[in-house]
Coordinates of C-alpha atoms and ligand atoms in Angstrom, one line a residue:
Chain C
M109 CA -1.4 20.0 -14.0
I110 CA -2.1 18.2 -10.8
L111 CA -5.6 17.2 -10.2
P112 CA -6.9 17.0 -6.6
T113 CA -7.3 13.5 -5.2
M114 CA -10.7 12.2 -5.6
T115 CA -12.5 11.5 -2.4
P116 CA -14.6 8.4 -2.5
S117 CA -17.9 9.2 -4.0
S118 CA -21.1 7.9 -2.3
G119 CA -23.8 6.0 -4.1
G120 CA -26.1 6.3 -1.1
P121 CA -26.4 3.9 1.9
V122 CA -26.6 0.1 1.3
P123 CA -28.6 -1.9 3.8
V124 CA -26.3 -4.1 5.9
D125 CA -27.3 -6.8 8.4
V126 CA -25.8 -9.6 10.4
H127 CA -25.3 -11.7 7.1
T128 CA -23.4 -9.0 5.2
K129 CA -20.0 -10.5 4.3
I130 CA -17.2 -8.1 3.6
L131 CA -13.6 -8.9 2.4
G132 CA -11.3 -6.3 3.9
I133 CA -7.8 -5.6 2.5
E134 CA -5.1 -3.7 4.4
T135 CA -1.7 -2.6 2.8
S136 CA -1.1 0.9 4.3
C137 CA 2.3 0.1 5.8
D138 CA 4.3 -3.1 6.2
E139 CA 1.6 -5.7 6.8
T140 CA -0.2 -7.3 3.9
A141 CA -3.6 -8.4 5.3
A142 CA -6.9 -9.7 4.1
A143 CA -9.9 -10.8 6.2
V144 CA -13.6 -11.8 5.9
V145 CA -15.9 -10.3 8.5
V146 CA -19.6 -11.1 8.6
G147 CA -22.2 -8.7 10.0
G148 CA -19.5 -6.2 11.0
T149 CA -18.2 -8.2 14.0
A150 CA -18.0 -12.0 13.2
V151 CA -14.4 -12.6 12.0
R152 CA -14.5 -15.5 9.6
S153 CA -10.8 -15.2 8.7
S154 CA -8.0 -12.8 9.3
V155 CA -4.7 -13.3 7.5
V156 CA -1.7 -11.1 8.1
S157 CA 1.6 -11.4 6.4
S158 CA 4.1 -9.3 8.2
Q159 CA 7.1 -7.8 6.4
V160 CA 8.9 -7.0 9.7
D161 CA 11.8 -9.3 8.9
I162 CA 12.3 -7.7 5.5
H163 CA 12.5 -4.2 6.9
A164 CA 14.4 -5.1 10.1
R165 CA 17.9 -4.8 8.6
F166 CA 17.1 -1.2 7.5
G167 CA 15.9 -0.2 11.0
G168 CA 12.5 0.9 9.7
V169 CA 9.9 0.5 6.9
V170 CA 11.4 1.2 3.4
P171 CA 8.4 2.4 1.3
E172 CA 9.6 0.9 -2.0
I173 CA 10.5 -2.4 -0.5
A174 CA 7.1 -2.5 1.2
S175 CA 5.2 -1.7 -2.0
R176 CA 7.1 -4.5 -3.9
A177 CA 6.3 -7.0 -1.2
H178 CA 2.6 -6.1 -1.2
V179 CA 2.3 -6.9 -4.9
D180 CA 3.8 -10.3 -4.4
L181 CA 2.0 -11.1 -1.1
L182 CA -1.5 -9.7 -1.5
T183 CA -3.0 -12.2 -4.0
P184 CA -2.1 -15.3 -1.9
V185 CA -3.1 -13.6 1.3
I186 CA -6.6 -12.9 -0.1
A187 CA -6.8 -16.5 -1.4
E188 CA -6.0 -17.8 2.0
A189 CA -8.5 -15.5 3.7
L190 CA -11.3 -16.7 1.3
V191 CA -10.4 -20.4 1.8
E192 CA -10.3 -20.0 5.6
A193 CA -13.6 -18.3 5.5
G194 CA -15.0 -21.1 3.4
L195 CA -16.3 -18.6 0.9
D196 CA -16.0 -17.9 -2.8
G197 CA -15.5 -14.4 -4.2
P198 CA -19.2 -14.1 -5.5
D199 CA -20.5 -15.0 -2.0
L200 CA -19.2 -11.6 -0.7
D201 CA -21.4 -8.6 -0.4
A202 CA -18.6 -6.0 -0.6
V203 CA -14.9 -5.6 -0.9
A204 CA -13.1 -3.0 1.2
A205 CA -9.6 -1.5 1.3
T206 CA -7.6 1.0 3.4
Y207 CA -7.1 4.1 1.1
G208 CA -5.2 6.2 3.7
P209 CA -3.3 7.4 5.6
G210 CA -0.2 5.4 4.9
L211 CA 2.5 4.9 2.3
V212 CA 1.1 5.9 -1.1
G213 CA 2.7 3.1 -3.1
S214 CA 1.6 0.5 -0.6
L215 CA -2.0 1.9 -0.4
L216 CA -2.4 1.8 -4.1
V217 CA -1.7 -1.9 -4.3
G218 CA -4.5 -2.6 -1.9
V219 CA -6.9 -0.1 -3.3
S220 CA -6.3 -1.3 -7.0
T221 CA -6.7 -4.9 -5.9
A222 CA -9.9 -4.3 -4.1
K223 CA -11.5 -2.2 -6.9
A224 CA -10.6 -4.9 -9.4
L225 CA -12.2 -7.6 -7.3
A226 CA -15.3 -5.6 -6.6
L227 CA -15.6 -5.0 -10.4
V228 CA -15.2 -8.8 -11.2
W229 CA -17.6 -9.9 -8.5
D230 CA -20.0 -7.1 -9.1
V231 CA -20.2 -6.0 -5.5
P232 CA -19.7 -2.6 -3.9
F233 CA -16.2 -1.3 -3.2
V234 CA -15.7 0.5 0.1
A235 CA -12.7 2.8 0.7
V236 CA -11.8 2.8 4.5
N237 CA -9.9 5.3 6.6
H238 CA -7.1 3.4 8.4
L239 CA -7.5 5.4 11.6
E240 CA -11.3 4.7 11.6
A241 CA -10.5 1.0 11.2
H242 CA -8.3 1.1 14.3
L243 CA -11.2 2.7 16.2
Y244 CA -13.4 -0.3 15.2
A245 CA -11.0 -2.9 16.4
A246 CA -12.3 -2.9 19.9
L247 CA -16.0 -2.8 18.9
L248 CA -15.3 -5.8 16.7
E249 CA -14.1 -7.9 19.6
D250 CA -16.6 -6.5 22.2
P251 CA -19.8 -5.4 20.5
S252 CA -21.3 -4.8 23.9
L253 CA -19.3 -1.6 24.2
E254 CA -21.6 1.4 24.5
L255 CA -21.0 4.7 22.9
P256 CA -19.7 7.3 23.7
L257 CA -16.3 5.7 23.9
V258 CA -12.9 7.1 24.4
V259 CA -10.3 5.5 22.2
L260 CA -6.6 5.9 23.0
L261 CA -5.0 5.3 19.5
V262 CA -1.2 4.8 19.9
S263 CA 1.0 3.6 17.0
G264 CA 4.2 4.4 15.2
G265 CA 2.4 7.2 13.4
H266 CA -0.3 8.4 15.8
T267 CA -0.9 9.2 19.4
M268 CA -4.5 10.4 19.7
L269 CA -7.4 10.5 22.2
I270 CA -10.6 10.2 20.3
S271 CA -14.2 10.3 21.4
M272 CA -16.6 8.1 19.4
E273 CA -20.0 9.6 20.0
H274 CA -21.9 7.8 17.3
H275 CA -20.7 5.6 14.5
G276 CA -18.7 7.7 12.1
H277 CA -18.8 10.7 14.4
Y278 CA -15.5 11.4 16.1
R279 CA -14.0 14.2 18.2
L280 CA -10.3 14.7 18.7
L281 CA -9.7 15.2 22.4
G282 CA -5.9 15.2 22.3
S283 CA -2.9 14.3 20.2
T284 CA 0.9 14.5 20.2
L285 CA 2.5 17.7 19.6
D286 CA 5.7 16.1 18.3
D287 CA 6.6 12.4 18.2
A288 CA 4.1 9.6 18.2
A289 CA 4.5 7.2 21.1
G290 CA 5.5 4.3 18.8
E291 CA 8.1 6.6 17.2
A292 CA 9.6 7.3 20.6
F293 CA 9.8 3.5 21.3
D294 CA 11.6 3.1 17.9
K295 CA 14.0 5.9 18.4
V296 CA 14.9 4.9 22.0
A297 CA 15.3 1.2 21.0
R298 CA 17.6 2.2 18.2
Y299 CA 19.6 4.4 20.6
L300 CA 19.9 1.6 23.1
G301 CA 20.9 -0.8 20.3
L302 CA 17.9 -3.0 20.8
G303 CA 17.0 -3.2 17.1
Y304 CA 13.7 -2.7 15.1
P305 CA 10.8 -2.7 15.7
G306 CA 11.4 -0.9 18.9
G307 CA 8.1 -1.6 20.8
P308 CA 8.4 -5.3 21.2
A309 CA 12.2 -5.0 21.9
I310 CA 11.7 -2.5 24.7
D311 CA 8.7 -4.4 26.1
R312 CA 10.9 -7.6 26.3
I313 CA 14.0 -6.1 28.0
A314 CA 12.0 -3.9 30.3
M315 CA 10.6 -7.0 32.0
E316 CA 14.1 -7.5 33.5
G317 CA 14.5 -3.8 34.5
D318 CA 13.3 -1.6 37.4
P319 CA 10.6 0.9 36.0
Y320 CA 11.3 3.2 38.9
A321 CA 15.1 3.3 38.6
I322 CA 15.2 6.6 36.7
D323 CA 12.6 9.3 37.0
F324 CA 12.3 10.4 33.4
P325 CA 10.2 13.5 32.7
R326 CA 6.4 13.1 32.1
A327 CA 5.8 16.0 29.7
M328 CA 2.4 17.8 30.1
K329 CA 1.2 15.0 32.4
G330 CA -0.5 17.5 34.8
E331 CA -3.0 19.1 32.5
G332 CA -4.8 18.8 29.2
L333 CA -5.1 15.9 26.9
D334 CA -2.2 16.5 24.5
F335 CA 1.1 14.6 24.5
S336 CA 4.7 15.3 23.9
F337 CA 7.4 12.6 23.7
S338 CA 10.4 14.2 22.0
G339 CA 11.7 15.6 25.3
L340 CA 11.6 12.1 26.8
K341 CA 13.8 10.7 24.0
T342 CA 16.3 13.4 24.7
A343 CA 16.2 12.7 28.4
V344 CA 17.0 9.0 27.8
V345 CA 19.9 10.0 25.6
N346 CA 21.3 12.5 28.2
H347 CA 20.9 10.0 30.9
V348 CA 22.8 7.3 29.1
R349 CA 25.6 9.8 28.2
K350 CA 25.9 10.8 31.8
H351 CA 25.7 7.2 33.1
P352 CA 27.3 5.0 30.5
D353 CA 27.1 2.0 32.9
A354 CA 23.3 2.3 33.6
S355 CA 21.6 -1.0 33.0
T356 CA 19.9 -1.0 29.6
A357 CA 17.0 -2.9 31.2
D358 CA 16.5 -0.2 33.8
V359 CA 16.6 2.6 31.2
A360 CA 14.2 0.7 29.0
A361 CA 11.8 -0.1 31.8
S362 CA 11.9 3.5 33.2
F363 CA 11.4 5.0 29.7
Q364 CA 8.4 2.7 29.1
E365 CA 7.0 3.5 32.5
A366 CA 7.1 7.2 31.7
V367 CA 5.3 6.7 28.4
V368 CA 2.7 4.4 29.9
D369 CA 2.2 6.7 32.9
V370 CA 1.4 9.7 30.7
L371 CA -0.8 7.7 28.3
V372 CA -2.9 6.1 31.0
T373 CA -3.3 9.3 33.0
K374 CA -4.5 11.2 29.9
A375 CA -6.9 8.4 28.8
R376 CA -8.5 8.4 32.2
R377 CA -8.8 12.2 32.2
A378 CA -10.4 12.1 28.8
A379 CA -12.9 9.4 29.8
Q380 CA -13.9 11.4 32.9
Q381 CA -14.2 14.6 31.0
I382 CA -16.7 13.4 28.4
G383 CA -18.5 10.9 30.7
A384 CA -17.5 8.0 28.5
K385 CA -19.3 4.7 28.9
G386 CA -16.1 2.9 27.7
L387 CA -12.4 3.3 27.3
V388 CA -10.5 1.3 24.7
L389 CA -7.0 1.0 23.4
G390 CA -6.0 0.7 19.7
G391 CA -2.9 0.8 17.5
G392 CA 0.4 -1.0 17.5
V393 CA 1.6 0.3 20.8
A394 CA -1.5 -1.1 22.5
A395 CA 0.3 -4.4 22.2
N396 CA 2.7 -3.3 24.9
S397 CA 2.3 -5.5 28.1
Q398 CA 3.0 -2.7 30.6
L399 CA 0.4 -0.4 28.9
R400 CA -2.2 -3.2 28.8
E401 CA -1.8 -4.0 32.4
R402 CA -1.9 -0.4 33.7
F403 CA -4.7 0.5 31.4
L404 CA -7.0 -2.3 32.7
S405 CA -6.3 -1.7 36.4
A406 CA -7.0 2.1 35.8
C407 CA -10.4 1.2 34.2
V408 CA -11.2 -1.1 37.1
S409 CA -10.5 1.6 39.7
D410 CA -12.4 4.2 37.7
G411 CA -15.4 2.0 37.2
V412 CA -15.2 2.5 33.4
H413 CA -15.9 -0.3 31.0
G414 CA -12.4 -0.8 29.7
F415 CA -11.6 -3.0 26.8
L416 CA -8.3 -4.3 25.4
P417 CA -8.5 -5.6 21.9
S418 CA -6.3 -8.7 21.4
R419 CA -2.7 -8.0 20.3
E420 CA -3.6 -9.2 16.8
M421 CA -6.4 -6.7 16.6
C422 CA -4.3 -3.8 17.9
T423 CA -1.6 -4.1 15.2
D424 CA -2.5 -3.6 11.5
N425 CA -5.0 -6.2 10.3
A426 CA -7.8 -6.4 7.7
A427 CA -10.6 -7.5 10.0
M428 CA -10.9 -4.0 11.4
V429 CA -11.0 -2.6 7.8
A430 CA -13.9 -5.0 7.0
S431 CA -15.7 -4.1 10.2
A432 CA -15.3 -0.3 9.6
A433 CA -16.5 -0.9 6.0
W434 CA -19.7 -2.6 7.3
Y435 CA -20.6 0.6 9.2
R436 CA -19.6 2.9 6.3
L437 CA -21.6 0.9 3.8
G438 CA -24.7 1.2 6.0
S439 CA -24.3 4.9 6.6
D440 CA -22.7 6.3 3.4
G441 CA -22.8 3.5 0.9
P442 CA -20.1 2.3 -1.6
S443 CA -17.1 4.3 -2.8
G444 CA -16.5 5.1 -6.4
L445 CA -14.3 2.9 -8.6
D446 CA -12.4 6.2 -9.4
C447 CA -11.1 6.2 -5.8
G448 CA -7.3 6.6 -5.4
A449 CA -5.1 6.6 -2.3
D450 CA -4.8 9.5 0.1
P451 CA -1.5 9.1 2.0
N452 CA -2.4 12.1 4.4
L453 CA -6.0 11.2 5.0
R454 CA -7.3 12.4 8.4
L455 CA -10.1 11.2 10.6
P456 CA -13.4 12.9 9.7
L457 CA -13.8 14.9 12.9
L458 CA -16.7 16.8 14.4
T459 CA -15.6 20.4 15.0
D460 CA -18.4 22.1 16.8
Chain E
M97 CA -10.2 -16.3 -26.7
L98 CA -10.8 -12.9 -25.1
I99 CA -7.8 -11.1 -23.5
L100 CA -8.0 -8.2 -21.1
G101 CA -4.8 -6.1 -21.3
L102 CA -3.8 -3.6 -18.6
E103 CA -0.9 -1.2 -19.2
S104 CA 0.3 1.4 -16.7
A105 CA 4.0 1.5 -16.8
T106 CA 4.5 5.1 -17.9
A107 CA 2.7 8.4 -17.6
Q108 CA -0.1 6.7 -19.6
V109 CA -2.6 4.3 -18.3
G110 CA -4.5 2.0 -20.7
C111 CA -6.8 -0.9 -21.0
A112 CA -7.9 -3.0 -24.0
I113 CA -9.9 -6.1 -24.8
G114 CA -9.4 -8.3 -27.9
G115 CA -8.8 -11.7 -29.3
H116 CA -8.5 -13.3 -32.7
E117 CA -10.7 -10.6 -34.2
G118 CA -8.2 -8.0 -33.1
V119 CA -8.7 -5.3 -30.5
L120 CA -12.4 -4.8 -29.8
A121 CA -12.1 -1.7 -27.6
S122 CA -9.5 0.2 -25.8
S123 CA -9.0 3.3 -23.6
H124 CA -5.8 5.3 -23.0
S125 CA -5.3 8.4 -20.9
A126 CA -2.1 10.2 -20.1
R127 CA -2.9 13.1 -17.8
G128 CA -2.2 13.8 -14.2
K129 CA -0.7 10.6 -13.0
R130 CA -4.0 9.2 -11.9
H131 CA -3.4 5.5 -12.8
A132 CA -5.3 4.0 -9.8
E133 CA -8.2 6.4 -10.2
N134 CA -8.5 5.9 -14.0
L135 CA -7.8 2.2 -14.5
T136 CA -10.8 0.5 -12.8
P137 CA -13.4 2.8 -14.5
A138 CA -11.5 2.3 -17.8
I139 CA -11.8 -1.5 -17.5
R140 CA -15.6 -1.2 -17.0
F141 CA -15.8 1.2 -19.9
V142 CA -13.9 -0.9 -22.3
C143 CA -16.0 -4.0 -21.4
E144 CA -19.1 -2.0 -22.1
Q145 CA -17.8 -0.7 -25.4
A146 CA -16.7 -4.2 -26.5
R147 CA -20.0 -5.7 -25.2
V148 CA -18.0 -8.2 -23.2
E149 CA -18.7 -9.4 -19.7
L150 CA -15.6 -9.7 -17.5
S151 CA -16.6 -13.4 -17.0
E152 CA -15.9 -14.0 -20.7
I153 CA -12.2 -13.0 -20.3
A154 CA -10.0 -16.0 -20.8
C155 CA -6.6 -14.4 -20.0
V156 CA -5.4 -11.2 -18.3
A157 CA -2.3 -9.6 -19.8
V158 CA -0.2 -7.0 -18.0
D159 CA 2.8 -4.8 -18.7
N160 CA 5.4 -6.0 -16.2
G161 CA 7.9 -3.1 -16.8
P162 CA 10.3 -1.6 -16.8
G163 CA 8.6 1.7 -16.0
L164 CA 7.5 4.0 -13.2
F165 CA 7.2 1.8 -10.1
T166 CA 4.0 3.0 -8.6
G167 CA 2.0 3.1 -11.8
L168 CA 3.4 -0.3 -12.9
R169 CA 2.1 -1.8 -9.6
V170 CA -1.4 -0.4 -10.1
G171 CA -1.8 -2.3 -13.4
V172 CA -0.1 -5.5 -12.1
A173 CA -2.1 -5.6 -8.8
S174 CA -5.3 -5.0 -10.7
G175 CA -4.5 -7.7 -13.3
K176 CA -3.5 -10.2 -10.7
A177 CA -6.7 -9.6 -8.8
I178 CA -8.9 -10.0 -11.9
A179 CA -7.1 -13.2 -13.0
Q180 CA -7.3 -14.7 -9.5
A181 CA -11.0 -13.8 -9.3
L182 CA -11.8 -15.2 -12.7
R183 CA -9.4 -18.2 -12.2
V184 CA -7.8 -17.4 -15.6
P185 CA -4.0 -17.4 -16.5
M186 CA -1.9 -14.3 -17.1
I187 CA 0.6 -13.1 -19.7
A188 CA 3.3 -10.5 -18.9
V189 CA 4.8 -8.5 -21.6
S190 CA 7.6 -5.9 -21.2
S191 CA 6.8 -2.2 -21.7
L192 CA 9.8 -2.0 -24.1
D193 CA 8.4 -4.8 -26.3
L194 CA 5.1 -2.9 -26.4
L195 CA 6.9 0.2 -27.5
A196 CA 8.8 -1.6 -30.3
F197 CA 6.0 -3.8 -31.6
P198 CA 4.0 -1.1 -33.5
L199 CA 7.2 -0.2 -35.4
R200 CA 7.6 -3.8 -36.7
F201 CA 7.5 -2.5 -40.3
A202 CA 10.3 -0.1 -39.8
N203 CA 13.0 -2.0 -41.7
R204 CA 15.8 -1.1 -39.3
R205 CA 17.0 -1.5 -35.8
I206 CA 14.6 -0.2 -33.1
A207 CA 15.5 1.2 -29.7
A208 CA 12.6 1.3 -27.2
V209 CA 13.5 4.0 -24.6
I210 CA 11.4 4.8 -21.5
D211 CA 11.9 7.7 -19.3
A212 CA 13.1 6.3 -15.9
R213 CA 13.2 9.7 -14.2
R214 CA 16.2 10.8 -12.1
G215 CA 18.1 11.5 -15.4
E216 CA 18.0 7.9 -16.5
V217 CA 16.2 5.8 -19.2
F218 CA 15.3 2.1 -19.6
W219 CA 16.0 0.7 -23.0
A220 CA 16.4 -2.4 -25.2
F221 CA 17.1 -3.0 -28.9
Y222 CA 14.9 -4.9 -31.4
R223 CA 15.1 -6.0 -35.0
P224 CA 12.0 -6.5 -37.2
V225 CA 11.1 -10.1 -38.0
P226 CA 8.1 -11.4 -40.0
G227 CA 5.1 -10.8 -37.9
G228 CA 6.7 -8.8 -35.1
V229 CA 10.0 -7.7 -33.5
Q230 CA 12.7 -9.6 -31.8
R231 CA 14.5 -8.2 -28.8
T232 CA 18.3 -8.4 -29.3
T233 CA 19.5 -7.0 -26.0
E234 CA 18.3 -7.4 -22.4
P235 CA 16.3 -4.4 -20.9
T236 CA 18.7 -2.2 -19.1
V237 CA 18.8 1.1 -17.2
G238 CA 21.4 3.9 -17.6
T239 CA 21.9 7.6 -18.5
P240 CA 20.9 8.9 -21.9
E241 CA 24.6 9.3 -22.5
D242 CA 25.1 5.5 -21.9
L243 CA 22.5 4.8 -24.5
A244 CA 24.0 7.3 -26.9
A245 CA 27.4 5.6 -26.5
D246 CA 25.7 2.2 -27.1
L247 CA 24.2 3.5 -30.3
L248 CA 27.4 5.0 -31.5
A249 CA 29.0 1.5 -31.2
Q250 CA 26.5 0.1 -33.6
P251 CA 26.6 0.6 -37.3
G252 CA 23.4 1.1 -39.4
E253 CA 20.2 3.0 -38.8
T254 CA 18.2 3.0 -35.6
L255 CA 14.6 4.1 -35.1
L256 CA 14.2 5.3 -31.5
C257 CA 10.8 5.4 -29.8
G258 CA 9.3 6.1 -26.3
D259 CA 9.1 9.1 -23.9
G260 CA 12.7 8.5 -22.9
A261 CA 13.8 9.1 -26.5
L262 CA 11.6 12.1 -26.8
R263 CA 12.8 13.7 -23.6
Y264 CA 16.5 13.3 -24.4
A265 CA 16.1 13.8 -28.2
D266 CA 19.1 16.2 -28.2
R267 CA 21.4 13.4 -27.1
F268 CA 20.4 11.3 -30.1
D269 CA 20.7 14.0 -32.8
R270 CA 22.8 12.0 -35.4
P271 CA 22.3 11.3 -39.1
N272 CA 21.6 7.5 -38.7
L273 CA 19.2 8.0 -35.8
E274 CA 15.5 8.9 -36.1
I275 CA 13.0 9.4 -33.3
A276 CA 9.4 8.1 -33.9
G277 CA 6.8 10.8 -33.2
G278 CA 4.5 11.3 -30.2
D279 CA 2.2 8.4 -31.2
H280 CA 5.0 6.1 -30.2
A281 CA 5.7 7.9 -26.8
F282 CA 4.0 5.3 -24.6
P283 CA 3.5 1.5 -24.6
S284 CA -0.1 0.9 -25.5
A285 CA -2.7 -1.5 -24.1
R286 CA -3.7 -2.3 -27.7
A287 CA -0.2 -3.6 -28.5
L288 CA -0.3 -5.5 -25.2
V289 CA -3.5 -7.4 -26.3
Q290 CA -2.0 -8.1 -29.8
L291 CA 1.2 -9.5 -28.4
A292 CA -0.5 -11.4 -25.6
H293 CA -2.9 -13.0 -28.1
A294 CA 0.1 -14.4 -30.0
K295 CA 1.6 -15.7 -26.7
A296 CA -1.8 -17.1 -25.6
L297 CA -2.0 -19.2 -28.8
R298 CA 1.2 -20.8 -27.7
E299 CA -0.2 -21.2 -24.2
D300 CA 2.8 -19.1 -23.0
W301 CA 1.2 -17.9 -19.8
V302 CA 1.7 -17.9 -16.1
R303 CA -0.4 -18.0 -13.0
P304 CA -1.0 -14.7 -11.1
H305 CA 1.6 -15.4 -8.4
E306 CA 4.3 -16.2 -11.0
I307 CA 4.2 -12.6 -12.4
E308 CA 7.5 -10.9 -12.0
L309 CA 8.0 -7.2 -12.3
L310 CA 11.0 -5.9 -14.2
Y311 CA 12.1 -3.1 -11.9
L312 CA 15.8 -3.0 -13.1
R313 CA 16.5 -0.7 -10.1
K314 CA 17.0 -1.7 -6.5
P315 CA 15.0 0.3 -3.9
D316 CA 17.1 3.2 -2.6
A317 CA 17.5 1.7 0.8
E318 CA 19.0 -1.5 -0.6
I319 CA 21.4 0.6 -2.7
N320 CA 22.5 2.5 0.4
W321 CA 22.7 -0.7 2.3
S322 CA 25.0 -2.4 -0.1
T323 CA 27.2 0.6 -0.3
R324 CA 27.4 0.6 3.4
E325 CA 28.1 -3.1 3.6
G326 CA 30.7 -2.7 0.8
A327 CA 28.8 -5.3 -1.2
Ligands
ZN285 ZN1 -2.2 1.2 11.9

């Protein structure tokens, strides 16, 4: 008999203020991270131990290898985060961890660790949705951002346009119908022999190429807020087959230009559509230089308050987990110690 | 000295507290593969039953495998976190040792056998010695047929225990072999606390970051990789 996964149970809201100190833990994929954030926005420490080098030779994240590394790395990473923050465990007001979505074996290391720490220090445990944490990355760095916000969340697993109307209240405006943007970067980079991870590799070589050399298709650019990137990958493959001498830098730059063009166009459209006060980027692909540049200039010309979280805050980190936990603790309260991991967790979306 | 033992290497997840007075309280559950969901509440429950505050714990013991990888990591990650937070040392005991230990009065060779899934088992041999058992072979992984061949090569009687022995009982159906019943299907947190206490008296402990898991199997990707590399 398989029992349904327990959703975090709520013990009622817990008052939070500018002094509330939360230890965040993030182990959903291949970054082992811990951070201490005070009052939801003041980052006292943020330690990230990346396993990128461990997985690079396999051309992608290997779940079992990631889980093994998390068990070895997490305790020292937490110790470092506490030392850097100048805090002792019992000084904390809560311990939070990502409980989904992500790789189940990796998530369980973080969740088990966080629950155990919360038990020893006798403080609340908060289970955090990884996607929600990404939404809070921008607010963490720029608390002056006003709601409603439109967040363009782009990573290896997700491509979403989300409106954040109130804290904890999200609406999905658009998402990818096939590949995530980051997935397209990885696949194209692998095809071009640029290695893994694909995002930074393409970003680098594209700087030497002509982004307008090849006019790759912009699927669904003209209308709506959904995305599709699988055709673009096929177009790159077909182009290289037909033109084996094409400069790799030009192909990479033109591919990147096509992705960025579609992402920025749709983000602007979304912000206009809901009358957003701000437009922000989040997720690993938001570290892409071309995307960052084009995004900011679009915000300036549209007169929207645009904000780009730092590269460290776009990629997976635990500060955003602690920040999201601060809001969750204040609105819903702690999670139960019987919480498990939910690898397929979705954002809690408004549907009306 | 109070020891907290966490055991989650098989389908069962358990927790126990004890010391020189023996095991004070324990909890075991073996349903639905809910290690992470069950373990933290079990620790709190066992503390309450034993009337022990976590701050009184002087050492955290964990089962470091071999076993089912994800479950194993739930116990080890929890144990490392508790030991780090309390600033106390840790003791690691193999799941196979935990299976064999309760059979120390058996008067014959013991084979501890854990179901490794994918048609394989983890096993090691033991012989009873005064006060416990002594492992005579290194923990290993292979098919039940490999183990049966191993047993055939050894004269004398052997008592098998563990969910691996029970699952593949038909492979071990021979006159000089006996399989211990269901009570000995899983390593227990009680045995963990008992064995860890003996080790603690010898100060045979490690710091949390020195805990090593006995996986005995490479991750699939690495296996594929070494095949591809011809290594
Ligand atoms: Zn992420």
